[in-house]
């Protein structure tokens, strides 16, 4: 359950950037390869924001799909089963050329994209 | 960068959008604070000429036993110290200390992983000398520790033969982050259904650049390749 630590990190990051500012909405990008489960984070968000400027804020999470670049053939591809939004199963990152030596272009996001000031 | 609105201009006179209902673009990593602290740890270690290894595995893969044996094998050859992460107790720290190592215990309580701030405090207490190695034994867990950079020089992931051949596929996040994968408890190989070749293939699928070695800390088989890898990672002394 590292999602609680992630939620606490989120509160720290926002309150350090916008000290003393009441926040009504937080928008995040959580990639399927980030190791963070969006539903668990939603659960922890309310706990972590209690008593902070983020208390009561709504949490909007987008889950960008996986895209990788093959270091062997140079092609980019979307792995089988990497459906993007809501995808739970993390696919094996194997290029159609047979190489597993890939660089992840998208899917590892663990980013606060924006917040709305109340 | 402007610290308030996050725009890339250093000096500017625009209004900061603190009026009601305005959206402020942050585009900031959630774990930025941990990442910053980890980078500070990394610089501190580099300035001192100290190697730091983040040692991760499931509970019971043999992290502490490996470190006990390593401490005995490398006595007089490489200065080794240990940061022990466990939810509770000093039991592992006592074992490592008995093996002749400097050790600092971190108890995470409810926490399932070490973070960069905990390691920063432990490093100051440990005060490792130049040319030495610090092994950070993370909390036994194949999920959460993968996300938290501690400032380590390299990541080592252990998997014992009793855990099964398919561990790298089941926990790809952890194995993807590994620089070295160590198969432990090979002395138990004859009694369990573990396929080292297939395990190696699975590691290759999630982490093509990781090196895989096998050892038994009980018989000592394979310990030389582990010790050799570790000693080879220690920074050369600065002149």
PDB file of N, CA and C in Angstrom, chain B residues 117-154:
ATOM      1  N   UNK B 117      14.402  10.193   2.542  1.00  0.00           N
ATOM      2  CA  UNK B 117      14.618  10.949   3.782  1.00  0.00           C
ATOM      3  C   UNK B 117      15.119  10.025   4.893  1.00  0.00           C
ATOM      4  N   UNK B 118      14.547   8.827   4.984  1.00  0.00           N
ATOM      5  CA  UNK B 118      14.996   7.858   5.999  1.00  0.00           C
ATOM      6  C   UNK B 118      16.456   7.489   5.764  1.00  0.00           C
ATOM      7  N   UNK B 119      16.805   7.267   4.499  1.00  0.00           N
ATOM      8  CA  UNK B 119      18.172   6.863   4.163  1.00  0.00           C
ATOM      9  C   UNK B 119      19.153   8.008   4.415  1.00  0.00           C
ATOM     10  N   UNK B 120      18.717   9.246   4.160  1.00  0.00           N
ATOM     11  CA  UNK B 120      19.587  10.402   4.414  1.00  0.00           C
ATOM     12  C   UNK B 120      19.981  10.449   5.889  1.00  0.00           C
ATOM     13  N   UNK B 121      18.997  10.258   6.768  1.00  0.00           N
ATOM     14  CA  UNK B 121      19.281  10.285   8.215  1.00  0.00           C
ATOM     15  C   UNK B 121      20.211   9.138   8.595  1.00  0.00           C
ATOM     16  N   UNK B 122      19.928   7.949   8.055  1.00  0.00           N
ATOM     17  CA  UNK B 122      20.734   6.772   8.396  1.00  0.00           C
ATOM     18  C   UNK B 122      22.177   6.926   7.905  1.00  0.00           C
ATOM     19  N   UNK B 123      22.354   7.539   6.731  1.00  0.00           N
ATOM     20  CA  UNK B 123      23.714   7.728   6.199  1.00  0.00           C
ATOM     21  C   UNK B 123      24.527   8.659   7.095  1.00  0.00           C
ATOM     22  N   UNK B 124      23.876   9.710   7.620  1.00  0.00           N
ATOM     23  CA  UNK B 124      24.590  10.659   8.510  1.00  0.00           C
ATOM     24  C   UNK B 124      25.022   9.938   9.784  1.00  0.00           C
ATOM     25  N   UNK B 125      24.170   9.046  10.276  1.00  0.00           N
ATOM     26  CA  UNK B 125      24.500   8.303  11.494  1.00  0.00           C
ATOM     27  C   UNK B 125      25.624   7.306  11.216  1.00  0.00           C
ATOM     28  N   UNK B 126      25.528   6.660  10.069  1.00  0.00           N
ATOM     29  CA  UNK B 126      26.485   5.604   9.721  1.00  0.00           C
ATOM     30  C   UNK B 126      27.869   6.187   9.430  1.00  0.00           C
ATOM     31  N   UNK B 127      27.886   7.367   8.789  1.00  0.00           N
ATOM     32  CA  UNK B 127      29.135   8.074   8.474  1.00  0.00           C
ATOM     33  C   UNK B 127      30.148   7.159   7.771  1.00  0.00           C
ATOM     34  N   UNK B 128      29.792   6.591   6.609  1.00  0.00           N
ATOM     35  CA  UNK B 128      30.667   5.599   5.972  1.00  0.00           C
ATOM     36  C   UNK B 128      31.946   6.222   5.417  1.00  0.00           C
ATOM     37  N   UNK B 129      33.096   5.533   5.575  1.00  0.00           N
ATOM     38  CA  UNK B 129      34.356   6.085   5.073  1.00  0.00           C
ATOM     39  C   UNK B 129      34.471   5.965   3.545  1.00  0.00           C
ATOM     40  N   UNK B 130      35.356   6.781   2.961  1.00  0.00           N
ATOM     41  CA  UNK B 130      35.605   6.739   1.512  1.00  0.00           C
ATOM     42  C   UNK B 130      36.046   5.338   1.106  1.00  0.00           C
ATOM     43  N   UNK B 131      35.634   4.928  -0.075  1.00  0.00           N
ATOM     44  CA  UNK B 131      36.044   3.624  -0.591  1.00  0.00           C
ATOM     45  C   UNK B 131      35.288   2.455   0.022  1.00  0.00           C
ATOM     46  N   UNK B 132      34.219   2.756   0.766  1.00  0.00           N
ATOM     47  CA  UNK B 132      33.453   1.670   1.393  1.00  0.00           C
ATOM     48  C   UNK B 132      32.129   1.454   0.654  1.00  0.00           C
ATOM     49  N   UNK B 133      31.457   0.374   1.032  1.00  0.00           N
ATOM     50  CA  UNK B 133      30.157   0.064   0.441  1.00  0.00           C
ATOM     51  C   UNK B 133      29.090   0.086   1.523  1.00  0.00           C
ATOM     52  N   UNK B 134      27.955   0.721   1.214  1.00  0.00           N
ATOM     53  CA  UNK B 134      26.791   0.693   2.103  1.00  0.00           C
ATOM     54  C   UNK B 134      25.706  -0.117   1.394  1.00  0.00           C
ATOM     55  N   UNK B 135      25.242  -1.167   2.038  1.00  0.00           N
ATOM     56  CA  UNK B 135      24.118  -1.908   1.479  1.00  0.00           C
ATOM     57  C   UNK B 135      22.866  -1.517   2.252  1.00  0.00           C
ATOM     58  N   UNK B 136      21.882  -1.021   1.525  1.00  0.00           N
ATOM     59  CA  UNK B 136      20.610  -0.633   2.135  1.00  0.00           C
ATOM     60  C   UNK B 136      19.657  -1.808   1.948  1.00  0.00           C
ATOM     61  N   UNK B 137      19.404  -2.530   3.031  1.00  0.00           N
ATOM     62  CA  UNK B 137      18.489  -3.669   2.943  1.00  0.00           C
ATOM     63  C   UNK B 137      17.070  -3.145   3.089  1.00  0.00           C
ATOM     64  N   UNK B 138      16.354  -3.095   1.979  1.00  0.00           N
ATOM     65  CA  UNK B 138      15.012  -2.508   1.980  1.00  0.00           C
ATOM     66  C   UNK B 138      14.025  -3.420   2.707  1.00  0.00           C
ATOM     67  N   UNK B 139      12.843  -2.900   2.992  1.00  0.00           N
ATOM     68  CA  UNK B 139      11.782  -3.704   3.598  1.00  0.00           C
ATOM     69  C   UNK B 139      11.428  -4.838   2.627  1.00  0.00           C
ATOM     70  N   UNK B 140      11.269  -6.058   3.145  1.00  0.00           N
ATOM     71  CA  UNK B 140      10.945  -7.197   2.286  1.00  0.00           C
ATOM     72  C   UNK B 140       9.603  -6.999   1.597  1.00  0.00           C
ATOM     73  N   UNK B 141       9.643  -6.759   0.284  1.00  0.00           N
ATOM     74  CA  UNK B 141       8.440  -6.368  -0.446  1.00  0.00           C
ATOM     75  C   UNK B 141       8.844  -6.220  -1.911  1.00  0.00           C
ATOM     76  N   UNK B 142       8.144  -6.889  -2.807  1.00  0.00           N
ATOM     77  CA  UNK B 142       8.517  -6.814  -4.226  1.00  0.00           C
ATOM     78  C   UNK B 142       7.721  -5.760  -4.997  1.00  0.00           C
ATOM     79  N   UNK B 143       6.929  -4.957  -4.292  1.00  0.00           N
ATOM     80  CA  UNK B 143       6.093  -3.984  -4.991  1.00  0.00           C
ATOM     81  C   UNK B 143       6.569  -2.552  -4.724  1.00  0.00           C
ATOM     82  N   UNK B 144       6.326  -2.084  -3.503  1.00  0.00           N
ATOM     83  CA  UNK B 144       6.471  -0.659  -3.202  1.00  0.00           C
ATOM     84  C   UNK B 144       7.899  -0.112  -3.311  1.00  0.00           C
ATOM     85  N   UNK B 145       8.927  -0.840  -2.824  1.00  0.00           N
ATOM     86  CA  UNK B 145      10.260  -0.228  -2.838  1.00  0.00           C
ATOM     87  C   UNK B 145      10.743   0.150  -4.241  1.00  0.00           C
ATOM     88  N   UNK B 146      10.181  -0.476  -5.285  1.00  0.00           N
ATOM     89  CA  UNK B 146      10.616  -0.174  -6.651  1.00  0.00           C
ATOM     90  C   UNK B 146      10.382   1.289  -7.019  1.00  0.00           C
ATOM     91  N   UNK B 147       9.374   1.914  -6.386  1.00  0.00           N
ATOM     92  CA  UNK B 147       9.006   3.277  -6.771  1.00  0.00           C
ATOM     93  C   UNK B 147       9.853   4.361  -6.125  1.00  0.00           C
ATOM     94  N   UNK B 148      10.585   4.005  -5.070  1.00  0.00           N
ATOM     95  CA  UNK B 148      11.228   5.049  -4.281  1.00  0.00           C
ATOM     96  C   UNK B 148      12.741   5.028  -4.465  1.00  0.00           C
ATOM     97  N   UNK B 149      13.232   6.039  -5.183  1.00  0.00           N
ATOM     98  CA  UNK B 149      14.666   6.223  -5.360  1.00  0.00           C
ATOM     99  C   UNK B 149      15.256   6.612  -4.009  1.00  0.00           C
ATOM    100  N   UNK B 150      16.322   5.933  -3.600  1.00  0.00           N
ATOM    101  CA  UNK B 150      16.963   6.238  -2.320  1.00  0.00           C
ATOM    102  C   UNK B 150      18.258   7.014  -2.519  1.00  0.00           C
ATOM    103  N   UNK B 151      18.684   7.156  -3.780  1.00  0.00           N
ATOM    104  CA  UNK B 151      19.971   7.772  -4.071  1.00  0.00           C
ATOM    105  C   UNK B 151      21.055   6.726  -4.258  1.00  0.00           C
ATOM    106  N   UNK B 152      20.640   5.463  -4.376  1.00  0.00           N
ATOM    107  CA  UNK B 152      21.587   4.367  -4.506  1.00  0.00           C
ATOM    108  C   UNK B 152      22.372   4.432  -5.818  1.00  0.00           C
ATOM    109  N   UNK B 153      23.541   3.760  -5.821  1.00  0.00           N
ATOM    110  CA  UNK B 153      24.344   3.658  -7.033  1.00  0.00           C
ATOM    111  C   UNK B 153      23.764   2.572  -7.940  1.00  0.00           C
ATOM    112  N   UNK B 154      23.293   1.486  -7.340  1.00  0.00           N
ATOM    113  CA  UNK B 154      22.745   0.383  -8.129  1.00  0.00           C
ATOM    114  C   UNK B 154      21.667  -0.338  -7.328  1.00  0.00           C
TER     115      UNK B 154
END
